[in-house]
Each structure stands twice: as structure tokens, then as C-alpha cells.
């Protein structure tokens, strides 16, 4: 490795909201060498993404103000450029061409008015003198490289027509389209299943070796970080608390916060045992955190009668050319039961139909065929108004928190609106108290009641979505990748919270995730989905430790084993 490609020197970033000043980043310094992968880990809101966005001048000012510091990039013509002082064409030359970024939330990063292929092709043409045909050809090749199915069809589709994982792969293709010298990857595999995740990591590694590019890899997944990073930087409350080679840091962490992050991973804890949380360590209770964990209250499952029964559910969508009469079989003849008090895990590759199946249970997507019974009542026979009332008992935590929150409404009012619709609470003051109590239960603060969605980090927005679903005390919850955007410490808190609430209220869950370690920890049974069909179902431990289907074995083999 040669001299530093990027050097951040004493960077401090503040956010000023009315009379409140938040020190998001405080005097941090680190460098990234050519051909090096540096991972930045830490809790949601620790300053990871703020640091990354500062490099490309993507922070909105106000409210963001860079108080001090320098961000020096060694450009392609061997000229040192301070990114905090460049503007105009010089800035545009660096963005995308020399430094590119994969954003955390693909839905908000892609333009809903243009097809995915058009957007990637435009990025290529913006930095290279190529024809429309050549840009299209390069885009199709990139789509193949990031393992998007049927690239010619994906090229013509709009972002809303793709799954969360597919949208993320489009963003990755766009980011690498101009062969940058520095790639900033902000949670690049959050929405991806383990097989595609492994492929993307391999792709980033290949680019690093072939092009000698540098990578800043921001992630809450410590398994991925251990597998891909050369060096690791740990951030906590806007400061760097530890920095070391990946091998040394994971083998012998020095800072108590790093030790806490490593201890919170669900993969190292058996089902039924409460996960350690960071506060155990930071409050000086490290010995307590290292002892056998508290056993979660036994949840009695009643297998005499299903709470929800799905019979031969199919959801088909017509292909782009409706004249052909061909359909995309997103869900194809699926049957299963969920019993009172049970958590049923649903796992499979991105685009296999997991989210569509979950939404069809609440009739957010109408089924093409089949029947669904909730407490013996056929949901498909209910009128829209009665179904709307039923949704008090049937709730969903959406995969993409940004697109499921209204940017013009404070999160407090958004959750209060849910209570008002279902006539819960005597008045506005009563509803506000209920909401604040729920916000605190999911790890947020009372003052967050008056904040807007854009004022939160990705992980914090996900917690808002969880609070909104749980505030109605439903009997059945669909968790659609509900902890995928959370760092391991908050993930542990939320999984403990879901288990606690489940033990208290006895609700059932369909838990959709690409993270098999999380699925194994929280689920009683697991269903494996592949191309719209359920190919294997069984006890969580049996599926994880002794899978019968070849596809299930492939999923488990793809789990990162870096730690």
C-alpha cells in the first residue's frame, strides 16, 4: 500500500436545530491508503454516516456546520484537494468520478420517475464520453456483475417495482460504474440476503485488487467487517474510541465499547437467553454482562388452533409486456400456519417473495389465489373498512423506514395519528404520553417526539417504525427486516424488547429477515423461501444445524464467518 489517498484531519461537525447544538463528530482524524479497506463501525447516530457525507460535501447546511478540520484527497492527477474548500466543476469532477458512494437507503437515493437502467446509464454518461448504446451496454454488464436477475427487465423497471435488495444492487452498480479511486460504502449490504451479500463483498474485493481502489466500509455487521476490512475504526458518540487492524481488534479489543459490540451479536447466544446490551458494559457492569444471561420468560404456545392460516396463497404480477400473458409468480401456492404465541421466521434471497407474502397477509397486496384465516375469519372476504379495523390487531414493521414515514409530520404526531385512527387514548395529551412511553421502550428519547424523519439516522428511523407498530398492542406482527438497519447493540435491545413484549402480551410474529443468525435466535420455526415457494420448514435449531434442502445449506454456508 502506498501513501494516503484520503486524510481526515481534526474534523468536527455540528448540527444546529433552533437553540440546540449537537456535536455529531468531534475532532476525528484518520487516513485511508490506496488499495486499503477501512471499516467504520459504531452505534446508529455515532457519526459514521456524517463523516462519510462530509467527504463529498453532501451534508445540508444548515443545520449541519463543519466547525473545523480538513479532508484531503489525492486526486487522479496527483494533486492534493481539500474537499471542504472545492466547489463547482472541481467538486463535480471528484464526485462519482474519483470518489463514489453507496448510500444506506436505496429507495430515497433512486429517482422514482426514471427507470433503474436510465439512472445508471446517466451516471456513466455524466463522466464518460460514450453513446447511449454504449452506456446501456455497460449498465447491463454492471447489472449482471451485481447479480441482478434478468438485467434487460431490471433496466426497464422503476425503483418501486424492485425488492429492497434489488434496489440496493442497482445503487452499487451505479457507484462503481465510473471506476472511482475511493468508494464509500454506507451499509452497502444491509438489505441483502447472505448469498448476494457474499457476492457483493467479493465484488468490492475484486475492485480493490484490480483497480487498487480504497474503500471506506461503514457497517453494523461485525461479521462482514471482520471478513472484508484491513483496518477497523470504532466510533462512539462522535469520537474515535479505538483503531486497529481487523485481526488485532477482533482478537483482543481494548476499549469497553468495542467489547460491548462484540458481545451483543445474536449468533453467539442461544435462543431464550436475553442478549447483552451495551449499557451493561458502559455502566461498569462488564462482569454482569459476561455472566450467564437471564432466561426470557417461557412463552406458552397453543398449537390446538392456528392464529393465522394461509392456504395456497399466490400473488402474481403481469410482466412488463402485458400482451404476452406471462406473469411474475412472486408468491406461488404457499400454505402455512402461525400459532398463538409463536414466532415464525421467513428467510430467503432478495426477490424471492418474502415481503410480498407478508404484505398479502394484511391485504396490502391482494392475492391472486388462495385464502387466509385469522382467528377463523377469512380475511379475503372482509370489506375494506372492516379490514382497516382489523389492522389494529394485525400490524407490520416495514423494511424501508424512510419511505414509510411522512417527511412533513413529526414522528410523534405520526404515531399519535395511529392511536387517533383506532380511537385509543382519551385526548391528545394522553396519546402523547403513550407515544413517549413507547419511544423510550425502543431506545429513543422523549424529545424525539417533535423531530422530523430527516433528523434521525437510518437506525433511529427504523426504531420509529417499530414503535408505531407496537403502540397498538397488536396480536400479530409482521417484522419485515425490522432489525436489518440497526447496529448490533440496538439490534440486541430491539430483539429483547420484542421478546419481552411477546412474553407480556402473547402476540405472534412472522419475522422476515435475510440474517440467519437473527432468525435462528428469535424464531420457533423457520420457513425457507425460494422463487415464490416454501421449500423447507422446521424447528429453528434443526433448520440451522441440519438443513435438508441444498438451497438452505447454501444460505447457511454463505453466512460471514470472519469472527
Coordinates of C-alpha atoms in Angstrom, one line a residue:
X1 CA 0.0 0.0 0.0
X2 CA 1.2 3.5 -0.9
X3 CA 0.7 6.9 0.5
X4 CA -2.7 8.1 1.9
X5 CA -5.4 8.5 -0.7
X6 CA -7.6 10.2 1.9
X7 CA -6.6 12.1 5.1
X8 CA -9.2 13.4 7.5
X9 CA -7.7 15.8 10.0
X10 CA -9.4 17.1 13.2
X11 CA -12.9 17.0 11.6
X12 CA -15.7 18.4 13.8
X13 CA -19.3 18.6 12.6
X14 CA -22.2 20.2 14.5
X15 CA -25.9 20.2 13.9
X16 CA -27.8 23.3 15.0
X17 CA -31.5 23.0 15.4
X18 CA -33.1 26.2 16.8
X19 CA -31.1 26.7 20.0
X20 CA -29.7 23.2 20.3
X21 CA -26.2 22.3 19.2
X22 CA -25.4 18.6 18.6
X23 CA -21.7 17.7 18.3
X24 CA -22.2 14.9 15.7
X25 CA -18.4 14.5 15.0
X26 CA -15.7 15.6 17.4
X27 CA -12.1 16.2 16.3
X28 CA -11.7 12.9 14.4
X29 CA -8.6 12.0 12.4
X30 CA -7.8 9.0 10.2
X31 CA -6.4 8.1 6.8
X32 CA -7.1 5.6 4.1
X33 CA -4.4 4.3 1.8
X34 CA -4.7 3.2 -1.8
X35 CA -5.9 -0.3 -2.1
X36 CA -7.0 -0.5 1.6
X37 CA -10.4 -1.3 3.0
X38 CA -11.1 0.6 6.2
X39 CA -14.2 -0.2 8.1
X40 CA -16.0 2.3 10.4
X41 CA -18.3 0.7 13.0
X42 CA -20.4 2.1 15.8
X43 CA -23.9 2.6 17.0
X44 CA -26.6 4.3 15.0
X45 CA -26.0 8.0 15.4
X46 CA -22.4 7.7 16.4
X47 CA -21.3 9.9 13.5
X48 CA -20.3 7.2 10.9
X49 CA -22.6 8.5 8.0
X50 CA -22.0 12.1 8.9
X51 CA -18.3 11.6 8.4
X52 CA -18.8 9.9 5.1
X53 CA -21.2 12.5 3.8
X54 CA -18.7 15.3 4.8
X55 CA -16.2 13.8 2.4
X56 CA -18.4 14.6 -0.6
X57 CA -19.9 17.8 0.8
X58 CA -23.3 16.1 1.0
X59 CA -24.4 17.5 4.3
X60 CA -27.2 20.1 4.2
X61 CA -26.1 23.4 5.7
X62 CA -28.0 24.5 7.8
X63 CA -28.5 22.5 10.0
X64 CA -25.0 21.0 9.5
X65 CA -21.9 23.1 10.1
X66 CA -18.3 21.9 9.7
X67 CA -16.7 23.6 12.6
X68 CA -13.1 22.7 11.8
X69 CA -10.9 20.2 10.0
X70 CA -9.6 19.2 6.6
X71 CA -10.5 16.4 4.3
X72 CA -7.5 15.9 1.9
X73 CA -7.9 13.6 -1.2
X74 CA -5.1 12.7 -3.5
X75 CA -6.8 13.2 -6.9
X76 CA -6.0 11.2 -10.1
X77 CA -3.6 13.9 -11.3
X78 CA -1.6 13.6 -8.1
X79 CA -3.0 16.9 -6.8
X80 CA -4.0 17.2 -3.1
X81 CA -7.5 18.5 -2.9
X82 CA -9.2 19.8 0.3
X83 CA -12.8 18.6 -0.2
X84 CA -14.1 21.2 2.2
X85 CA -12.8 24.1 0.0
X86 CA -13.6 22.9 -3.5
X87 CA -16.8 23.8 -5.4
X88 CA -18.4 23.9 -8.8
X89 CA -16.9 21.8 -11.6
X90 CA -13.9 20.8 -9.4
X91 CA -16.4 19.2 -6.9
X92 CA -18.4 17.5 -9.6
X93 CA -15.2 16.1 -11.1
X94 CA -14.4 14.4 -7.8
X95 CA -17.9 13.2 -7.1
X96 CA -18.7 10.0 -8.8
X97 CA -15.6 10.0 -11.0
X98 CA -12.9 9.8 -8.2
X99 CA -15.0 9.3 -5.1
X100 CA -18.2 7.4 -5.2
X101 CA -20.8 6.5 -2.6
X102 CA -23.2 3.6 -2.0
X103 CA -26.0 5.1 0.2
X104 CA -27.7 3.4 3.1
X105 CA -31.3 3.7 1.9
X106 CA -31.6 2.9 -1.8
X107 CA -35.3 3.9 -2.1
X108 CA -34.6 7.5 -1.3
X109 CA -31.4 7.6 -3.4
X110 CA -33.0 6.5 -6.6
X111 CA -35.3 8.8 -8.6
X112 CA -38.8 7.3 -8.7
X113 CA -39.6 9.0 -12.0
X114 CA -36.9 7.2 -14.0
X115 CA -36.2 3.6 -14.8
X116 CA -33.2 2.0 -12.9
X117 CA -31.3 1.4 -16.1
X118 CA -31.7 5.0 -17.2
X119 CA -30.3 6.3 -13.9
X120 CA -27.2 4.1 -14.1
X121 CA -26.6 4.9 -17.8
X122 CA -26.9 8.7 -17.0
X123 CA -24.2 8.4 -14.3
X124 CA -21.9 6.7 -16.8
X125 CA -22.5 9.4 -19.5
X126 CA -22.0 12.2 -17.0
X127 CA -18.4 11.2 -16.5
X128 CA -17.5 9.4 -19.8
X129 CA -17.9 10.4 -23.4
X130 CA -19.9 7.4 -24.6
X131 CA -23.0 6.9 -26.7
X132 CA -26.4 5.9 -25.4
X133 CA -25.9 2.4 -26.7
X134 CA -22.5 2.0 -25.0
X135 CA -23.9 3.4 -21.7
X136 CA -26.8 0.9 -21.9
X137 CA -24.3 -2.0 -22.7
X138 CA -22.1 -1.0 -19.7
X139 CA -25.2 -0.8 -17.4
X140 CA -26.4 -4.2 -18.4
X141 CA -22.9 -5.6 -17.7
X142 CA -22.9 -4.0 -14.3
X143 CA -26.3 -5.4 -13.5
X144 CA -25.0 -8.9 -14.3
X145 CA -21.9 -8.3 -12.2
X146 CA -24.0 -7.5 -9.1
X147 CA -26.2 -10.5 -9.8
X148 CA -29.5 -8.7 -10.7
X149 CA -31.9 -11.2 -12.2
X150 CA -32.9 -10.6 -15.9
X151 CA -30.9 -7.4 -16.4
X152 CA -32.9 -6.4 -19.5
X153 CA -36.1 -6.4 -17.5
X154 CA -34.5 -4.6 -14.5
X155 CA -33.2 -1.9 -16.9
X156 CA -36.8 -1.0 -17.8
X157 CA -38.2 -1.1 -14.3
X158 CA -38.8 1.7 -11.9
X159 CA -37.4 1.6 -8.3
X160 CA -40.8 0.8 -6.7
X161 CA -41.0 -2.3 -8.9
X162 CA -37.9 -3.9 -7.3
X163 CA -37.4 -5.5 -3.9
X164 CA -35.2 -3.7 -1.3
X165 CA -32.2 -5.9 -2.1
X166 CA -32.6 -5.4 -5.8
X167 CA -32.7 -1.6 -5.3
X168 CA -29.5 -1.8 -3.3
X169 CA -27.8 -3.7 -6.0
X170 CA -28.8 -1.0 -8.6
X171 CA -27.1 1.6 -6.3
X172 CA -24.0 -0.5 -6.1
X173 CA -23.8 -0.8 -9.8
X174 CA -24.2 3.0 -10.1
X175 CA -21.5 3.7 -7.6
X176 CA -18.8 1.5 -9.3
X177 CA -19.9 2.5 -12.8
X178 CA -17.1 5.1 -13.2
X179 CA -14.3 3.1 -11.6
X180 CA -13.6 5.5 -8.6
X181 CA -10.4 5.6 -6.7
X182 CA -12.3 5.8 -3.4
X183 CA -15.5 4.0 -2.7
X184 CA -17.6 4.9 0.3
X185 CA -19.9 2.1 1.2
X186 CA -22.5 3.2 3.8
X187 CA -24.2 -0.1 4.9
X188 CA -23.9 -1.5 1.3
X189 CA -25.3 -4.9 2.2
X190 CA -28.0 -4.0 4.7
X191 CA -30.9 -5.1 2.6
X192 CA -29.2 -8.1 1.0
X193 CA -29.5 -11.8 1.8
X194 CA -26.4 -13.6 2.7
X195 CA -25.7 -15.1 -0.7
X196 CA -25.8 -11.8 -2.5
X197 CA -24.0 -10.2 0.4
X198 CA -21.2 -12.6 -0.1
X199 CA -21.2 -11.8 -3.8
X200 CA -21.1 -8.0 -3.2
X201 CA -18.2 -8.4 -0.7
X202 CA -16.3 -10.4 -3.3
X203 CA -17.1 -7.7 -5.9
X204 CA -15.7 -5.0 -3.7
X205 CA -12.6 -7.1 -3.0
X206 CA -12.1 -7.6 -6.8
X207 CA -12.4 -3.9 -7.4
X208 CA -9.9 -3.2 -4.7
X209 CA -7.4 -5.7 -6.2
X210 CA -8.0 -4.9 -9.9
X211 CA -8.2 -1.1 -9.7
X212 CA -6.3 -0.6 -6.4
X213 CA -9.2 1.5 -5.1
X214 CA -9.6 2.4 -1.5
X215 CA -12.8 1.6 0.4
X216 CA -14.5 3.1 3.5
X217 CA -16.8 0.3 4.6
X218 CA -19.5 1.5 7.1
X219 CA -21.4 -1.3 8.7
X220 CA -23.1 -2.5 11.8
X221 CA -22.4 -6.2 10.8
X222 CA -19.2 -7.1 12.7
X223 CA -19.1 -10.5 10.8
X224 CA -18.9 -8.7 7.5
X225 CA -16.3 -6.2 8.8
X226 CA -14.1 -9.0 10.1
X227 CA -14.3 -10.7 6.7
X228 CA -13.5 -7.7 4.5
X229 CA -11.6 -5.0 6.4
X230 CA -7.9 -4.4 6.6
X231 CA -8.3 -1.9 9.4
X232 CA -11.3 -1.0 11.7
X233 CA -12.2 2.3 13.3
X234 CA -14.7 2.2 16.2
X235 CA -16.8 5.4 16.7
X236 CA -18.9 6.2 19.8
X237 CA -20.8 9.5 20.3
X238 CA -18.9 11.3 17.5
X239 CA -15.4 10.2 18.6
X240 CA -13.0 7.5 17.6
X241 CA -12.5 5.3 20.6
X242 CA -10.4 2.5 19.0
X243 CA -8.5 1.9 15.8
X244 CA -6.5 -1.2 14.9
X245 CA -6.0 -3.9 12.3
X246 CA -9.1 -6.1 11.9
X247 CA -7.3 -9.2 13.1
X248 CA -6.0 -7.5 16.2
X249 CA -9.2 -5.6 17.1
X250 CA -11.5 -8.7 16.9
X251 CA -9.0 -10.9 18.7
X252 CA -8.2 -8.5 21.5
X253 CA -10.5 -5.5 21.7
X254 CA -9.1 -2.8 24.1
X255 CA -12.0 -0.3 24.6
X256 CA -15.0 -1.4 26.7
X257 CA -17.4 -0.2 23.9
X258 CA -15.7 -2.5 21.3
X259 CA -16.1 -5.4 23.8
X260 CA -19.7 -4.5 24.2
X261 CA -20.4 -4.5 20.4
X262 CA -18.8 -7.9 20.0
X263 CA -20.8 -9.4 22.9
X264 CA -24.2 -8.2 21.6
X265 CA -24.3 -10.4 18.5
X266 CA -27.2 -12.9 18.4
X267 CA -25.1 -15.5 16.7
X268 CA -23.2 -16.3 19.9
X269 CA -26.2 -16.6 22.2
X270 CA -28.8 -19.5 22.4
X271 CA -32.5 -18.9 22.0
X272 CA -34.3 -18.0 25.1
X273 CA -31.4 -16.1 26.7
X274 CA -31.6 -12.4 27.0
X275 CA -29.0 -10.7 24.8
X276 CA -26.4 -8.4 26.5
X277 CA -26.7 -4.7 25.7
X278 CA -24.1 -2.0 25.5
X279 CA -25.3 -0.3 28.7
X280 CA -24.2 -3.4 30.7
X281 CA -20.6 -2.6 29.8
X282 CA -20.7 1.2 29.7
X283 CA -22.3 1.3 33.1
X284 CA -19.4 -0.6 34.6
X285 CA -21.3 -3.9 34.7
X286 CA -19.0 -5.8 32.4
X287 CA -18.7 -8.7 34.8
X288 CA -22.5 -8.9 34.9
X289 CA -22.6 -8.8 31.1
X290 CA -20.2 -11.7 30.9
X291 CA -22.2 -14.0 33.2
X292 CA -24.9 -16.3 32.0
X293 CA -27.8 -14.2 30.8
X294 CA -31.3 -14.0 32.2
X295 CA -33.7 -16.6 30.8
X296 CA -36.6 -14.9 29.0
X297 CA -40.0 -15.9 30.4
X298 CA -41.3 -19.0 28.8
X299 CA -43.9 -18.2 26.2
X300 CA -46.6 -20.8 26.1
X301 CA -47.7 -21.6 22.5
X302 CA -51.1 -23.0 21.8
X303 CA -50.9 -25.5 18.9
X304 CA -54.6 -26.5 19.2
X305 CA -55.8 -23.9 16.7
X306 CA -53.8 -21.6 14.3
X307 CA -54.0 -17.9 14.9
X308 CA -53.4 -17.3 11.2
X309 CA -53.8 -19.9 8.5
X310 CA -52.7 -19.3 4.9
X311 CA -54.0 -21.8 2.3
X312 CA -52.4 -22.0 -1.2
X313 CA -51.7 -18.2 -1.4
X314 CA -50.5 -17.0 -4.8
X315 CA -49.6 -13.4 -5.8
X316 CA -48.8 -13.0 -9.5
X317 CA -47.8 -9.8 -11.2
X318 CA -48.0 -9.3 -15.0
X319 CA -44.7 -8.8 -16.8
X320 CA -43.8 -5.5 -18.3
X321 CA -45.3 -6.5 -21.7
X322 CA -48.9 -7.4 -20.7
X323 CA -49.7 -8.7 -24.2
X324 CA -47.6 -11.8 -23.6
X325 CA -49.9 -13.0 -20.9
X326 CA -46.9 -14.0 -18.8
X327 CA -46.7 -13.4 -15.0
X328 CA -44.0 -13.0 -12.3
X329 CA -45.0 -15.5 -9.7
X330 CA -43.9 -13.6 -6.6
X331 CA -45.7 -16.0 -4.3
X332 CA -46.7 -19.3 -5.8
X333 CA -49.1 -21.7 -3.9
X334 CA -47.8 -21.1 -0.4
X335 CA -49.5 -22.7 2.7
X336 CA -48.6 -22.4 6.4
X337 CA -50.0 -21.8 9.9
X338 CA -48.9 -19.5 12.6
X339 CA -50.0 -20.4 16.2
X340 CA -50.7 -18.1 19.2
X341 CA -47.5 -17.0 20.8
X342 CA -45.3 -18.3 18.0
X343 CA -42.6 -16.6 16.1
X344 CA -42.3 -18.0 12.6
X345 CA -39.1 -17.0 10.8
X346 CA -39.2 -16.5 7.0
X347 CA -35.8 -16.4 5.2
X348 CA -34.7 -16.4 1.6
X349 CA -32.9 -14.4 -1.1
X350 CA -33.8 -10.9 -2.0
X351 CA -36.7 -11.0 -4.5
X352 CA -37.9 -14.5 -3.5
X353 CA -41.3 -13.1 -2.4
X354 CA -40.8 -12.7 1.3
X355 CA -42.1 -9.2 1.6
X356 CA -44.9 -9.8 -0.9
X357 CA -46.1 -12.8 1.1
X358 CA -46.0 -10.7 4.3
X359 CA -48.0 -7.9 2.8
X360 CA -50.5 -10.2 1.2
X361 CA -51.4 -11.4 4.8
X362 CA -52.6 -7.9 5.6
X363 CA -54.1 -7.4 2.2
X364 CA -51.7 -4.6 1.5
X365 CA -51.1 -6.6 -1.7
X366 CA -54.1 -8.5 -2.9
X367 CA -53.7 -12.2 -3.5
X368 CA -54.3 -13.8 -6.9
X369 CA -55.5 -17.0 -5.4
X370 CA -55.8 -18.8 -2.0
X371 CA -57.5 -18.0 1.3
X372 CA -56.3 -16.6 4.7
X373 CA -58.0 -17.1 8.0
X374 CA -57.3 -15.0 11.1
X375 CA -58.9 -16.4 14.3
X376 CA -61.1 -18.5 11.9
X377 CA -62.3 -15.5 9.9
X378 CA -61.5 -15.3 6.2
X379 CA -59.6 -12.0 5.7
X380 CA -60.1 -12.1 2.0
X381 CA -63.9 -11.9 2.4
X382 CA -63.8 -8.7 4.5
X383 CA -64.8 -5.3 3.2
X384 CA -62.0 -2.6 3.0
X385 CA -63.5 -0.8 6.0
X386 CA -63.7 -3.9 8.2
X387 CA -60.2 -4.9 7.1
X388 CA -59.0 -1.5 8.2
X389 CA -60.3 -2.0 11.6
X390 CA -58.7 -5.5 11.8
X391 CA -55.3 -3.9 11.2
X392 CA -55.3 -2.7 14.8
X393 CA -54.6 -6.4 15.6
X394 CA -52.5 -7.1 12.5
X395 CA -49.5 -4.8 12.2
X396 CA -46.4 -4.6 10.0
X397 CA -42.9 -3.1 10.6
X398 CA -41.8 -2.0 7.2
X399 CA -38.4 -2.7 5.6
X400 CA -37.6 0.8 4.5
X401 CA -38.3 3.3 7.3
X402 CA -37.6 6.4 5.2
X403 CA -40.3 5.7 2.7
X404 CA -42.9 4.6 5.3
X405 CA -42.7 7.9 7.2
X406 CA -44.2 11.2 6.1
X407 CA -41.4 13.8 5.9
X408 CA -43.8 16.6 6.7
X409 CA -45.0 15.2 10.0
X410 CA -43.1 14.9 13.2
X411 CA -42.6 11.3 14.3
X412 CA -44.6 12.0 17.5
X413 CA -47.6 13.2 15.5
X414 CA -47.3 10.3 13.1
X415 CA -47.6 7.7 15.9
X416 CA -50.3 9.7 17.6
X417 CA -52.3 9.6 14.4
X418 CA -52.2 5.8 14.5
X419 CA -53.8 6.0 18.0
X420 CA -56.4 8.5 16.9
X421 CA -57.4 6.4 13.9
X422 CA -58.1 3.5 16.2
X423 CA -59.7 5.7 19.0
X424 CA -57.0 4.9 21.6
X425 CA -56.4 7.5 24.4
X426 CA -58.8 9.9 25.9
X427 CA -57.3 13.1 24.4
X428 CA -54.2 14.4 22.6
X429 CA -52.2 14.7 25.9
X430 CA -53.0 11.1 26.8
X431 CA -51.9 9.9 23.4
X432 CA -48.7 11.9 23.6
X433 CA -47.8 10.2 26.9
X434 CA -48.5 6.8 25.3
X435 CA -46.2 7.6 22.4
X436 CA -43.4 9.0 24.5
X437 CA -43.5 5.8 26.6
X438 CA -43.2 3.6 23.5
X439 CA -40.4 5.8 22.1
X440 CA -38.4 5.2 25.3
X441 CA -39.1 1.5 25.1
X442 CA -37.4 1.3 21.7
X443 CA -34.4 3.3 22.8
X444 CA -35.4 6.8 21.7
X445 CA -35.9 9.8 23.9
X446 CA -39.0 11.9 24.8
X447 CA -37.6 15.0 23.0
X448 CA -37.6 13.0 19.8
X449 CA -41.4 13.4 19.7
X450 CA -41.1 16.7 17.9
X451 CA -38.4 15.7 15.5
X452 CA -38.9 15.1 11.7
X453 CA -37.8 11.8 10.0
X454 CA -34.8 13.5 8.2
X455 CA -33.4 14.4 11.6
X456 CA -32.8 10.8 12.5
X457 CA -30.2 8.3 11.4
X458 CA -31.3 5.2 9.5
X459 CA -31.3 3.0 12.5
X460 CA -33.2 5.6 14.6
X461 CA -35.9 5.8 11.8
X462 CA -36.3 2.0 12.0
X463 CA -36.9 2.3 15.7
X464 CA -39.7 4.8 15.0
X465 CA -41.3 2.3 12.7
X466 CA -41.1 -0.4 15.4
X467 CA -42.7 2.0 17.9
X468 CA -45.5 2.8 15.5
X469 CA -46.4 -0.8 15.0
X470 CA -46.2 -1.8 18.7
X471 CA -48.1 1.1 20.1
X472 CA -51.4 -0.6 19.2
X473 CA -50.6 -3.7 21.2
X474 CA -51.4 -6.0 18.2
X475 CA -51.9 -9.8 18.4
X476 CA -50.0 -10.4 15.2
X477 CA -47.0 -8.5 13.8
X478 CA -45.1 -8.9 10.6
X479 CA -41.5 -7.8 11.1
X480 CA -40.2 -7.2 7.6
X481 CA -36.4 -6.8 8.0
X482 CA -37.2 -4.8 11.1
X483 CA -33.7 -5.0 12.6
X484 CA -31.6 -5.1 9.4
X485 CA -30.8 -1.4 9.5
X486 CA -29.8 -1.5 13.2
X487 CA -26.3 -1.8 14.6
X488 CA -25.7 -4.9 16.8
X489 CA -26.2 -3.0 20.1
X490 CA -29.6 -1.6 19.2
X491 CA -30.5 -4.8 17.4
X492 CA -30.0 -6.6 20.8
X493 CA -32.2 -4.1 22.5
X494 CA -35.0 -4.5 19.9
X495 CA -34.8 -8.3 19.9
X496 CA -35.0 -8.2 23.7
X497 CA -37.9 -5.8 23.5
X498 CA -39.8 -7.9 21.0
X499 CA -39.3 -11.0 23.2
X500 CA -40.4 -9.1 26.3
X501 CA -43.5 -7.7 24.7
X502 CA -44.3 -11.1 23.2
X503 CA -44.0 -12.7 26.7
X504 CA -46.2 -10.0 28.2
X505 CA -48.9 -9.7 25.5
X506 CA -48.6 -13.1 23.9
X507 CA -48.7 -11.9 20.3
X508 CA -47.4 -13.9 17.3
X509 CA -44.9 -12.8 14.7
X510 CA -43.9 -13.5 11.2
X511 CA -40.2 -12.5 11.3
X512 CA -38.8 -11.8 7.8
X513 CA -35.0 -11.5 7.6
X514 CA -32.0 -12.3 5.5
X515 CA -29.9 -12.6 8.7
X516 CA -30.0 -16.3 9.6
X517 CA -28.3 -15.8 13.0
X518 CA -31.1 -13.4 14.0
X519 CA -33.8 -15.7 12.5
X520 CA -32.4 -18.6 14.5
X521 CA -32.2 -16.6 17.7
X522 CA -35.8 -15.3 17.7
X523 CA -37.8 -17.9 15.8
X524 CA -39.6 -21.0 17.0
X525 CA -39.9 -22.4 13.5
X526 CA -38.3 -21.3 10.2
X527 CA -39.6 -21.3 6.6
X528 CA -37.2 -21.1 3.7
X529 CA -38.5 -19.4 0.6
X530 CA -37.1 -19.7 -2.9
X531 CA -38.6 -18.2 -6.1
X532 CA -42.0 -17.8 -4.6
X533 CA -42.3 -21.2 -2.9
X534 CA -41.6 -22.6 0.6
X535 CA -39.0 -25.3 0.1
X536 CA -38.3 -26.2 3.7
X537 CA -40.0 -25.7 7.1
X538 CA -38.9 -26.9 10.5
X539 CA -37.8 -26.2 14.0
X540 CA -35.3 -23.3 14.1
X541 CA -32.4 -25.3 15.5
X542 CA -33.0 -28.2 13.1
X543 CA -33.1 -26.0 10.1
X544 CA -29.9 -24.1 11.1
X545 CA -27.9 -27.1 12.3
X546 CA -29.2 -29.8 9.9
X547 CA -30.7 -28.3 6.8
X548 CA -32.3 -30.8 4.4
X549 CA -32.6 -28.7 1.3
X550 CA -29.5 -27.9 -0.8
X551 CA -30.6 -24.2 -1.1
X552 CA -30.9 -23.9 2.7
X553 CA -27.4 -25.4 3.0
X554 CA -26.1 -22.8 0.5
X555 CA -27.7 -20.0 2.6
X556 CA -26.0 -21.2 5.8
X557 CA -22.7 -21.7 4.1
X558 CA -22.8 -18.0 2.9
X559 CA -23.0 -16.6 6.5
X560 CA -19.9 -14.5 7.2
X561 CA -17.5 -16.3 9.5
X562 CA -14.9 -13.6 9.9
X563 CA -15.1 -13.6 13.7

